[in-house]
Backbone atoms as SQL, in Angstrom:
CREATE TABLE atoms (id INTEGER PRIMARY KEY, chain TEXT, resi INTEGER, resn TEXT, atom TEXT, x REAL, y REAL, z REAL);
INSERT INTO atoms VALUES
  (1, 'A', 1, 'UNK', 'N', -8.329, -5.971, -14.423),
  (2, 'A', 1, 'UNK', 'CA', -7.918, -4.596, -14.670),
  (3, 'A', 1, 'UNK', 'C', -9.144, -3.785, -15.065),
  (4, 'A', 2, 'UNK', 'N', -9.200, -2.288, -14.487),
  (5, 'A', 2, 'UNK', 'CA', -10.515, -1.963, -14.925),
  (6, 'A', 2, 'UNK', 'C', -10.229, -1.007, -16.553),
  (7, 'A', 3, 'UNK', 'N', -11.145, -0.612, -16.970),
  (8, 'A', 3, 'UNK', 'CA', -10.863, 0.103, -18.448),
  (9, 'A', 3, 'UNK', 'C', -10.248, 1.573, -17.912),
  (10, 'A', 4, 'UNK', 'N', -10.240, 2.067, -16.907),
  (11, 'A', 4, 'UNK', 'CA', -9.697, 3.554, -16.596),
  (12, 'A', 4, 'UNK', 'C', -7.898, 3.295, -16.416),
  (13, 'A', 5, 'UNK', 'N', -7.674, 1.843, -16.093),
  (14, 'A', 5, 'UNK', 'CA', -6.332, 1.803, -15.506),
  (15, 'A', 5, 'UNK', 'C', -5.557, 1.221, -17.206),
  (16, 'A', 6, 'UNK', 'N', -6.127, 0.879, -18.503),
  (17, 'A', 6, 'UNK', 'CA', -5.429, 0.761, -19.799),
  (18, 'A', 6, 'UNK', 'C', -4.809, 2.043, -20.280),
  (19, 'A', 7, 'UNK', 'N', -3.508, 1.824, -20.745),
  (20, 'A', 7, 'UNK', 'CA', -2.515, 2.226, -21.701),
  (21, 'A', 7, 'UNK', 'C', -2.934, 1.953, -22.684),
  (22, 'A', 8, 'UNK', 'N', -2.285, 3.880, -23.211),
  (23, 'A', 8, 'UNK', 'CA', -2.637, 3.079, -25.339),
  (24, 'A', 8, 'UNK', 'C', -2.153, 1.971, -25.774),
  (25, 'A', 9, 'UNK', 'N', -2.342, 1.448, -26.469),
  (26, 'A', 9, 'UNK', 'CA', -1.627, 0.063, -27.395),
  (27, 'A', 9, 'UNK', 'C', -1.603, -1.208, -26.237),
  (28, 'A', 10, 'UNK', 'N', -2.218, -1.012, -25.398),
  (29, 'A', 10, 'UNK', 'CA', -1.938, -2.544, -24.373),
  (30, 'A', 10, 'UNK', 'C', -2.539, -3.334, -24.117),
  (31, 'A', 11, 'UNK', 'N', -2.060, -4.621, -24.196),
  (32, 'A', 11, 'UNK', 'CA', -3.127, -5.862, -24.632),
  (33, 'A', 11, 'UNK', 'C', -3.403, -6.190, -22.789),
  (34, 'A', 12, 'UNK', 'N', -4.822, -6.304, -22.705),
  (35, 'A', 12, 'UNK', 'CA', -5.462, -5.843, -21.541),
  (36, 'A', 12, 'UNK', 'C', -6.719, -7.059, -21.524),
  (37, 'A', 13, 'UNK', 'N', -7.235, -7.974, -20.157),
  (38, 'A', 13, 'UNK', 'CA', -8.125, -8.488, -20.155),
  (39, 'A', 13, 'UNK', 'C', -9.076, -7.797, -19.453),
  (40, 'A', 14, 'UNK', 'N', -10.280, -7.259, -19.711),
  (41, 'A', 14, 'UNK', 'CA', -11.328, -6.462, -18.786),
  (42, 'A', 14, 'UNK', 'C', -12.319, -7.367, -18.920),
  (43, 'A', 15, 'UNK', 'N', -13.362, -6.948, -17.920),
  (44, 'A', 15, 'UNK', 'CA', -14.927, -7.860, -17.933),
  (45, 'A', 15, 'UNK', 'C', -15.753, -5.885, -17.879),
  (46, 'A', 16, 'UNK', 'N', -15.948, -6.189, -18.751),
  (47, 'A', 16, 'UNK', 'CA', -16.931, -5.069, -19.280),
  (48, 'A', 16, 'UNK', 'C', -18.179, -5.135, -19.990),
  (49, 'A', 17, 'UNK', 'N', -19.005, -4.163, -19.925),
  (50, 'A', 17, 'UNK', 'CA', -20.322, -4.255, -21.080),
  (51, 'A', 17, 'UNK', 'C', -19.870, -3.994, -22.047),
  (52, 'A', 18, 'UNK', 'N', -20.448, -4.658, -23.723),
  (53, 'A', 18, 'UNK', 'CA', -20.667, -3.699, -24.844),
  (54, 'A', 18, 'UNK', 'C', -21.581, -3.102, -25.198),
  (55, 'A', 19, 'UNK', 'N', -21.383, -1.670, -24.938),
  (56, 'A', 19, 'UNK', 'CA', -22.500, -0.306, -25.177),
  (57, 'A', 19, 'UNK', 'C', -22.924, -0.393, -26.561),
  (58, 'A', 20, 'UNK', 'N', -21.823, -0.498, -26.959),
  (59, 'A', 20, 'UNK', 'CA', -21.629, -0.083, -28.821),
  (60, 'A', 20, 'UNK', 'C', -21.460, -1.185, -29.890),
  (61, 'A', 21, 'UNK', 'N', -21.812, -1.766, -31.011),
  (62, 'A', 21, 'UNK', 'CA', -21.126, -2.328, -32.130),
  (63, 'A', 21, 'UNK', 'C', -21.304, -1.601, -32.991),
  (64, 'A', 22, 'UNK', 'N', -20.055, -1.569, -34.023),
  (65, 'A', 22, 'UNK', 'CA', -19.828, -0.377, -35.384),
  (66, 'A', 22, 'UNK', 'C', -20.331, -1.666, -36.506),
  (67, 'A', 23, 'UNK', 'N', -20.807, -1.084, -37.037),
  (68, 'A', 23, 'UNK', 'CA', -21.082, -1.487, -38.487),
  (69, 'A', 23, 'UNK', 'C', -19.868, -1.491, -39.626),
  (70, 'A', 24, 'UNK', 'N', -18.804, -1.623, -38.961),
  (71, 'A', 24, 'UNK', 'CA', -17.799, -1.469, -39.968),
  (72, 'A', 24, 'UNK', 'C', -17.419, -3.091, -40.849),
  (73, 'A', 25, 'UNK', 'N', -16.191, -2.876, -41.309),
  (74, 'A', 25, 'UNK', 'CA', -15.822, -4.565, -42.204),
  (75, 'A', 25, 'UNK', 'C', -16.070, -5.631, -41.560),
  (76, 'A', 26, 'UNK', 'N', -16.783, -6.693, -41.175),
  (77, 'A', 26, 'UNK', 'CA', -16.673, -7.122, -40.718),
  (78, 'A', 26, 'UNK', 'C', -15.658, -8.922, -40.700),
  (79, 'A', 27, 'UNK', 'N', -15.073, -8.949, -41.908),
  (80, 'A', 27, 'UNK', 'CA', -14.680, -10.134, -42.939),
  (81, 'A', 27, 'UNK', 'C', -13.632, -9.665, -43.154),
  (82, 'A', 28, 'UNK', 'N', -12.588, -10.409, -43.084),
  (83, 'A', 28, 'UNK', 'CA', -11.384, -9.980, -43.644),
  (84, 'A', 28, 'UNK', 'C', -10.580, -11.851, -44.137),
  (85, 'A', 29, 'UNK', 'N', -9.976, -11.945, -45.345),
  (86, 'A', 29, 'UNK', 'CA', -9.165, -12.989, -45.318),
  (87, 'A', 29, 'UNK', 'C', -8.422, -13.396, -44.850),
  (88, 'A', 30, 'UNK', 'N', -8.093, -14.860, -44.392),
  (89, 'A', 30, 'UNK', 'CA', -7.324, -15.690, -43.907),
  (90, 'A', 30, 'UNK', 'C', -6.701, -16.779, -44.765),
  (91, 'A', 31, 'UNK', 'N', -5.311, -17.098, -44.296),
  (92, 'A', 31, 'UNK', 'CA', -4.506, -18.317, -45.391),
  (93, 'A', 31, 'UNK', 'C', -5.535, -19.389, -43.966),
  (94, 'A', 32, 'UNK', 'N', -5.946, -20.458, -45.372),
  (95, 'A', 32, 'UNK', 'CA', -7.062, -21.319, -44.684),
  (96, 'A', 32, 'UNK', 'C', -6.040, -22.761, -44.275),
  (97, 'A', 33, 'UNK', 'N', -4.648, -22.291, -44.454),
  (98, 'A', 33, 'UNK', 'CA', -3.376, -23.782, -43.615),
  (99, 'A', 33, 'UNK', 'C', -2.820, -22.760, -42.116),
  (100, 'A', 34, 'UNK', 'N', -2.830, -21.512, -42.416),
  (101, 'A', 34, 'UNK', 'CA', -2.042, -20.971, -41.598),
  (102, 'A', 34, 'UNK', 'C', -2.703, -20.232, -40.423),
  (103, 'A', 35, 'UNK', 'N', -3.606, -19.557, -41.005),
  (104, 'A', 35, 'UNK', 'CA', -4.995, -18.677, -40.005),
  (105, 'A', 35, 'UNK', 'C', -3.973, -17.292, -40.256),
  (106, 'A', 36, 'UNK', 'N', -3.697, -16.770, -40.765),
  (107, 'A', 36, 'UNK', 'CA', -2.411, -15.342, -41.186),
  (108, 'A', 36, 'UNK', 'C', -3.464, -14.887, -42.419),
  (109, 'A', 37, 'UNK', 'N', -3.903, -13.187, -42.065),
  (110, 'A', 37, 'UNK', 'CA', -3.766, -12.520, -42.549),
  (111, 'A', 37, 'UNK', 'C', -3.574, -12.489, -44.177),
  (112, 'A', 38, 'UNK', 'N', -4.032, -12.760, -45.222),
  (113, 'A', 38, 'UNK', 'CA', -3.433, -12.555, -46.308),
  (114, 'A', 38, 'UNK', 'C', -3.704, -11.010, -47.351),
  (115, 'A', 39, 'UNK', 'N', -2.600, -10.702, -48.133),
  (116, 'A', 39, 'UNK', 'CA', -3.107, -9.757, -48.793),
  (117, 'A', 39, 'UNK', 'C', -3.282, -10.166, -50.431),
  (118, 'A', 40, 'UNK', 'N', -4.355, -9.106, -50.872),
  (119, 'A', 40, 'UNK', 'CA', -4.559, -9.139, -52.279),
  (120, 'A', 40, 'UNK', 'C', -4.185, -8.843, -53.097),
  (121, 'A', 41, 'UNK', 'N', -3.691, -8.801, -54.026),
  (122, 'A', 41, 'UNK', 'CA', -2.623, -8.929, -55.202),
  (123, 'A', 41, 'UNK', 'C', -2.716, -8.894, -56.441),
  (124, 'A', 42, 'UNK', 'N', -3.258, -8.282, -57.457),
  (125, 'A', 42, 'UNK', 'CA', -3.191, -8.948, -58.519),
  (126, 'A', 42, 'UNK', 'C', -4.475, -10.092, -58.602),
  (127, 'A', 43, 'UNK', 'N', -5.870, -9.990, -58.133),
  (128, 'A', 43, 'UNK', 'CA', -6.644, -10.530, -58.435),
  (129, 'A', 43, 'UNK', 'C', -6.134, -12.041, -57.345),
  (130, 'A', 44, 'UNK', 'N', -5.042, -11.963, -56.614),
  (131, 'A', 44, 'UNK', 'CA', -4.407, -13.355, -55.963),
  (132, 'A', 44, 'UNK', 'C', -4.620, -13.034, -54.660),
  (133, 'A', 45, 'UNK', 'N', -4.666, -13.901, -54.089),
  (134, 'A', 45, 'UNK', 'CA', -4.589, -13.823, -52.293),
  (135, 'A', 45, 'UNK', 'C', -3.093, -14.655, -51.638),
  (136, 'A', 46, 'UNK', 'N', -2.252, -13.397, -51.396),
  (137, 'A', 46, 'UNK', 'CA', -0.907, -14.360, -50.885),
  (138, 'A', 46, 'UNK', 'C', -0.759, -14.223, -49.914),
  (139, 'A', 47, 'UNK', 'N', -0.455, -15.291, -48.688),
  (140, 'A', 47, 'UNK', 'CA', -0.083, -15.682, -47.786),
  (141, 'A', 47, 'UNK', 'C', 1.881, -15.376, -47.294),
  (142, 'A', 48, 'UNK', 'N', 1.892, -14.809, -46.132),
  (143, 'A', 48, 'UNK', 'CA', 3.800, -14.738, -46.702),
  (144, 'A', 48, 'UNK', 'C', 4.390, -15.920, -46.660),
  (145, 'A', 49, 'UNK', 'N', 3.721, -17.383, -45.869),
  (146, 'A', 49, 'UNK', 'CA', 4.035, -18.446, -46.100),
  (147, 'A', 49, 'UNK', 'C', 3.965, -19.925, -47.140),
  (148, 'A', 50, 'UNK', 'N', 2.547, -19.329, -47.260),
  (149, 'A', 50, 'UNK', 'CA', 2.150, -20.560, -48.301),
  (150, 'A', 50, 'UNK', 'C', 1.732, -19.972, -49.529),
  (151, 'A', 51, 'UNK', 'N', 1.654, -18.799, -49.594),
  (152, 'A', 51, 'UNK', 'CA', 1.903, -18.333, -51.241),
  (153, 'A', 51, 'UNK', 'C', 0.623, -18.093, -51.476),
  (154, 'A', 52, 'UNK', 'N', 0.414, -18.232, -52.816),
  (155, 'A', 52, 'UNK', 'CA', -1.240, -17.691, -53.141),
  (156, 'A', 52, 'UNK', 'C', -2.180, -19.159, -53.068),
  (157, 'A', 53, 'UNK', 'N', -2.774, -18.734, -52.253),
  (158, 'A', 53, 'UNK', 'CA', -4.309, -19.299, -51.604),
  (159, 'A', 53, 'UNK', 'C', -5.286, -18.790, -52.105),
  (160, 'A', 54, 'UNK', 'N', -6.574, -19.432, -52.113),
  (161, 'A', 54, 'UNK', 'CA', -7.932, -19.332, -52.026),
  (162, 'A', 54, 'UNK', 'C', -8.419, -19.172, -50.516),
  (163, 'A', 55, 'UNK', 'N', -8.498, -17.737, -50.107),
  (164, 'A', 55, 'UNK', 'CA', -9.079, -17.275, -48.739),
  (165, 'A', 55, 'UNK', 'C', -9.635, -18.021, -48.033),
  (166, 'A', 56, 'UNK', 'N', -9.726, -18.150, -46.806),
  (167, 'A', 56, 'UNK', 'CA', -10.545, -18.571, -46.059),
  (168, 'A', 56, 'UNK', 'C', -11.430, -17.191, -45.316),
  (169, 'A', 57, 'UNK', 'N', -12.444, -16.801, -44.514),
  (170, 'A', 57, 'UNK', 'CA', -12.396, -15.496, -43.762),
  (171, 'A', 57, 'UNK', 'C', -12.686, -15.840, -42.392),
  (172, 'A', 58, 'UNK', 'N', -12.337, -14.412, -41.479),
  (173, 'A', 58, 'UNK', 'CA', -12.549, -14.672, -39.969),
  (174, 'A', 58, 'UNK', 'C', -13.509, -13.289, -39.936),
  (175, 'A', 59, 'UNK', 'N', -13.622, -13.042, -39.011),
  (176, 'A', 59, 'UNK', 'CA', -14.630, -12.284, -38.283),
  (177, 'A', 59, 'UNK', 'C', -13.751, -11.266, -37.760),
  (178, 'A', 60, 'UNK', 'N', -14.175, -10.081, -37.486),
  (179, 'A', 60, 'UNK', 'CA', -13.687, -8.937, -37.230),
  (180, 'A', 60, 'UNK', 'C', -14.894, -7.878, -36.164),
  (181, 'A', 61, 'UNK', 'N', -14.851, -7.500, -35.443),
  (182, 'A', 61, 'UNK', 'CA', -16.330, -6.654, -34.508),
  (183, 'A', 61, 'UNK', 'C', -15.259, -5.757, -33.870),
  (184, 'A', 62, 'UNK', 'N', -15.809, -4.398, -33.801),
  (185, 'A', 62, 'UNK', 'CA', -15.455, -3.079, -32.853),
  (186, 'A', 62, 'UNK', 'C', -16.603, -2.361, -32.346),
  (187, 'A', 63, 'UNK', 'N', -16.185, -2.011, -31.278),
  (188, 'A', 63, 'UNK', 'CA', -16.991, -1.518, -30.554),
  (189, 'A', 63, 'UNK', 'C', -16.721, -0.551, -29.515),
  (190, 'A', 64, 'UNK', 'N', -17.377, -0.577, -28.402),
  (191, 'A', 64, 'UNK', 'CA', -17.344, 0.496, -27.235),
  (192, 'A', 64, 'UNK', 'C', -17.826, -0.703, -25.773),
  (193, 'A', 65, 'UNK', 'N', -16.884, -0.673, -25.158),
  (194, 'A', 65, 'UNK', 'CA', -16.572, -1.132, -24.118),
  (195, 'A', 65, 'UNK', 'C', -17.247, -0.463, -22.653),
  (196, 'A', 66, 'UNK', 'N', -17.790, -0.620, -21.634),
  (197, 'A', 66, 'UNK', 'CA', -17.739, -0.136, -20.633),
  (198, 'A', 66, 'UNK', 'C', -17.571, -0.663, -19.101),
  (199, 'A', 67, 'UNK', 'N', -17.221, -0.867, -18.235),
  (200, 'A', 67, 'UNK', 'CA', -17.429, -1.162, -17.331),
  (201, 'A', 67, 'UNK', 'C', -17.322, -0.545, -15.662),
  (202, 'A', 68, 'UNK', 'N', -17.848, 0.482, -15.662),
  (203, 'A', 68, 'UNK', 'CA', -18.396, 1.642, -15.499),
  (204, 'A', 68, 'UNK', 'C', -17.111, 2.536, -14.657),
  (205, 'A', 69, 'UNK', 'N', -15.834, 2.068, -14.852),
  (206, 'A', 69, 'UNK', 'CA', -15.025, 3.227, -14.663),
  (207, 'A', 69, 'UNK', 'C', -14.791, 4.215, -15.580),
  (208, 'A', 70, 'UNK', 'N', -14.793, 3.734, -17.176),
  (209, 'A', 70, 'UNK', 'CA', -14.472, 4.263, -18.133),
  (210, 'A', 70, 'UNK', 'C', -14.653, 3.584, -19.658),
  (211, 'A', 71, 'UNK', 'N', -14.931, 3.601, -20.819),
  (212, 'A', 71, 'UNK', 'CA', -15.377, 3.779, -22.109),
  (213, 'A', 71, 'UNK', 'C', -13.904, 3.795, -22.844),
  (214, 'A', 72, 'UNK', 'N', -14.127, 2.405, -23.732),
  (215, 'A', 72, 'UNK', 'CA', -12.973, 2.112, -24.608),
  (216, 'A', 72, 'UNK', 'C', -13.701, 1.528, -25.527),
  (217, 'A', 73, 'UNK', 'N', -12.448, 2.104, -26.615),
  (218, 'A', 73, 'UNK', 'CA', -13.008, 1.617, -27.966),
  (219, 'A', 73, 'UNK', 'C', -12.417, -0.478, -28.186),
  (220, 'A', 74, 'UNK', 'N', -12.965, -0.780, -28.780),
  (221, 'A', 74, 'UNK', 'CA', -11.899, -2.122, -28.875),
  (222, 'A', 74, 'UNK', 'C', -12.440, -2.887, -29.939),
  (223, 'A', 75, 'UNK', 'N', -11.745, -3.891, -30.201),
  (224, 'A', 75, 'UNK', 'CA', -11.528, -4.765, -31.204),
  (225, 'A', 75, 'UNK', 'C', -11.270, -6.106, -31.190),
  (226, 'A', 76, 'UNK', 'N', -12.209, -7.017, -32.244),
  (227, 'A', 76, 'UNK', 'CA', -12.029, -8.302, -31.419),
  (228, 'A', 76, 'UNK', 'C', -12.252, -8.898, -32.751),
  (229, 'A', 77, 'UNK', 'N', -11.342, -10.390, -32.831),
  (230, 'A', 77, 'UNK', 'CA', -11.019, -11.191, -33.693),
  (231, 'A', 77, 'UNK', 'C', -11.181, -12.154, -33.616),
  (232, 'A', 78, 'UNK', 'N', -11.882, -13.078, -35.004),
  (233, 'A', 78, 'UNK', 'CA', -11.901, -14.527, -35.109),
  (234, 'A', 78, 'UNK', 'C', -12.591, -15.209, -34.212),
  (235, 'A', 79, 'UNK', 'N', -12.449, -16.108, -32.972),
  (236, 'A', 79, 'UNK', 'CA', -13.026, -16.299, -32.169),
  (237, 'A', 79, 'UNK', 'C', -13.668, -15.360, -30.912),
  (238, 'A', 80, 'UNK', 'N', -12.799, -14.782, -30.947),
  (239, 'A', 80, 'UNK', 'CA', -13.525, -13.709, -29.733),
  (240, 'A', 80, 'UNK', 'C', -14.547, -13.167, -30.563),
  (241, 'A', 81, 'UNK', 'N', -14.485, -12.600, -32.036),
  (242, 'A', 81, 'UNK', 'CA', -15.494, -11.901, -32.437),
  (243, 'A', 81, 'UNK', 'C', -16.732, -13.097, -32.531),
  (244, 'A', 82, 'UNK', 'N', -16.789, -13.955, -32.902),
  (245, 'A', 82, 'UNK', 'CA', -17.901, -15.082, -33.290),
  (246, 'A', 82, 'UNK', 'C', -18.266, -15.061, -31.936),
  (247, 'A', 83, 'UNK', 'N', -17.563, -15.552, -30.511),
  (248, 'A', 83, 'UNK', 'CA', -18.449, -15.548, -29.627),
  (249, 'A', 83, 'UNK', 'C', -19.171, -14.200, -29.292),
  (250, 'A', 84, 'UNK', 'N', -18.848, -13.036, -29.205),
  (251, 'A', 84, 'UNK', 'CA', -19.456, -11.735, -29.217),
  (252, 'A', 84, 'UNK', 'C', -20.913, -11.755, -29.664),
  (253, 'A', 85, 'UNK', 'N', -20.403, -12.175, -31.102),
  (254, 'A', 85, 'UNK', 'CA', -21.759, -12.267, -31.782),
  (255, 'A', 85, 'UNK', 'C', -22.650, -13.654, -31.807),
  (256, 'A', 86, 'UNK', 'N', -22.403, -14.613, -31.227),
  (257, 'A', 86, 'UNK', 'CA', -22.943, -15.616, -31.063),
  (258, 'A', 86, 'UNK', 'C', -23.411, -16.599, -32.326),
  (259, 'A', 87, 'UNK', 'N', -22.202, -16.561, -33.248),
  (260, 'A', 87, 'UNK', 'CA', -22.524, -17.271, -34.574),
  (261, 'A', 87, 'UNK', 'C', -21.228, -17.322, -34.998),
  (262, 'A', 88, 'UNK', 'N', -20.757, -18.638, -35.550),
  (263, 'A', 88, 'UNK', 'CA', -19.433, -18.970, -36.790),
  (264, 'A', 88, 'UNK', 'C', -20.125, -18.235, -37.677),
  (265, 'A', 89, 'UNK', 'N', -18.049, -17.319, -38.265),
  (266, 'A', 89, 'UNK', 'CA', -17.922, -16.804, -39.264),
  (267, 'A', 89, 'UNK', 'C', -19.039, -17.112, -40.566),
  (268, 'A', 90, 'UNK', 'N', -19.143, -18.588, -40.620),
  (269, 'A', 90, 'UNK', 'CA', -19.696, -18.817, -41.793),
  (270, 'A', 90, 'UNK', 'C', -21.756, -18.678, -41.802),
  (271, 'A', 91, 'UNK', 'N', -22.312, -18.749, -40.481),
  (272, 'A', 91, 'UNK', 'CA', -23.169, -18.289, -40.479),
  (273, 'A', 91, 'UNK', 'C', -23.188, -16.683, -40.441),
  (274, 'A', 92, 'UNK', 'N', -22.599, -16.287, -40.123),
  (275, 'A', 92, 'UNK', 'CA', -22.408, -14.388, -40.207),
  (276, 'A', 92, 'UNK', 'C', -22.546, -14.130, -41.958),
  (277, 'A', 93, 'UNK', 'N', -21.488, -14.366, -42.791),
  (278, 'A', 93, 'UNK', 'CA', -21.225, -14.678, -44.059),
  (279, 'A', 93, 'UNK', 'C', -22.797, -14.695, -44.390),
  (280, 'A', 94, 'UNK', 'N', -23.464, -15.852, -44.302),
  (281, 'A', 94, 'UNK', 'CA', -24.490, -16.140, -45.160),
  (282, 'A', 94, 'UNK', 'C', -26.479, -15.190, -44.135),
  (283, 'A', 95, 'UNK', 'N', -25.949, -14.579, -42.951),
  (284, 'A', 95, 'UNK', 'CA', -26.929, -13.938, -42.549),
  (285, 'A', 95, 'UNK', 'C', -26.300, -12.253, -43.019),
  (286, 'A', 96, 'UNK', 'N', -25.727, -11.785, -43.545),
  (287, 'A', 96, 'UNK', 'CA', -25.278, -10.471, -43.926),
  (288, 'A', 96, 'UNK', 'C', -25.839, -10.594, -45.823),
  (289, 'A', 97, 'UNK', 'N', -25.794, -12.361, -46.245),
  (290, 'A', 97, 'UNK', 'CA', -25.448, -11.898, -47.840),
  (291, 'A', 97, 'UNK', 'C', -27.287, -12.142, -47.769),
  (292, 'A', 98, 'UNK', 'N', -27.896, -12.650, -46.237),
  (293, 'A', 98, 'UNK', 'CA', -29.857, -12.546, -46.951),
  (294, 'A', 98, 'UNK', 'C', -30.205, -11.768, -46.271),
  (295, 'A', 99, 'UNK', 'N', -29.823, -10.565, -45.459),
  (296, 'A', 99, 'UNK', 'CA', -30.327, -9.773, -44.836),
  (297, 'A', 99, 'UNK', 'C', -29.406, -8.326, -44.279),
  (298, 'A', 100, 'UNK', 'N', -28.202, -8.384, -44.734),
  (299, 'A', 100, 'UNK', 'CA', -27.679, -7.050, -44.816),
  (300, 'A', 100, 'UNK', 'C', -26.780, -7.372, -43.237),
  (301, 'A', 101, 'UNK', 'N', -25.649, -6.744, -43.181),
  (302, 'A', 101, 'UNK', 'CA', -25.348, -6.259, -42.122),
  (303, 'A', 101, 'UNK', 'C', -25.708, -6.074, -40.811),
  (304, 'A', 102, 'UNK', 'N', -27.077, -4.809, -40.875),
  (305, 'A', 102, 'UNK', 'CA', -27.360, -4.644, -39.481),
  (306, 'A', 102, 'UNK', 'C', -28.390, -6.086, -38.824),
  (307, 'A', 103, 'UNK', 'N', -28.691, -7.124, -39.338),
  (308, 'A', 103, 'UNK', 'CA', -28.616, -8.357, -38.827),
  (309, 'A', 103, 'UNK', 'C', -27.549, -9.283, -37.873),
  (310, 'A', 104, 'UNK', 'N', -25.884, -8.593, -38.310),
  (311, 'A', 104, 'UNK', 'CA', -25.694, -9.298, -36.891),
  (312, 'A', 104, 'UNK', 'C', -25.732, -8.408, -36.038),
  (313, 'A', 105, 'UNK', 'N', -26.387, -7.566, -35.894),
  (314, 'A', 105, 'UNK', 'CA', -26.270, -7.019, -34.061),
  (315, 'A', 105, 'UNK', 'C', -28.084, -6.990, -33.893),
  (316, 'A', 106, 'UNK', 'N', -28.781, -7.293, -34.674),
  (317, 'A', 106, 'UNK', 'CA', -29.956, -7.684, -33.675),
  (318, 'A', 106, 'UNK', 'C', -30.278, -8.637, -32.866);
């Protein structure tokens, strides 16, 4: 499918360039039995299944898409984001906490 022929909200496979990476969050928590999303609480991290956990994190990357029909924004998770960037979460983690952020996109 090319990027000119996507609908808002539609989960879409393209082969495109990335023009762009945002510097935005890149870490977000995970229940480390379930791989779900958890939220924070009260100093707690709860899971809606397994209750309060000690986080695990995944990877998070947005960007700008092209493949030269048209320019989309997009978003990519966990594994898709690690291969993007060519490093496990946990090397990302420890190249952001000795060198800042704009280290993973060099």
């Amino acid at each position: 499918m090319d990027v000119s022929e996507l609908k808002e909200g539609a989960n879409a496979e393209v082969r495109a360039a990335i023009v762009q990476l945002f510097e935005t969050e890149q870490f977000y928590e995970i229940c480390p039995q379930c791989n779900v999303t958890v939220k924070e609480d009260k100093d707690e991290y709860k899971c809606i299944t397994h209750g309060v956990v000690n986080p695990a994190y995944a990877l998070r990357v947005s960007g700008i898409l092209d493949d030269g029909t048209a320019c989309v924004r997009c978003v990519a998770f966990k594994e898709t984001a690690e291969k993007i960037l060519g490093m496990d979460v946990n090397r990302a983690k420890d190249l952001v906490l000795r060198k800042g952020v704009p280290a993973l996109f060099a």
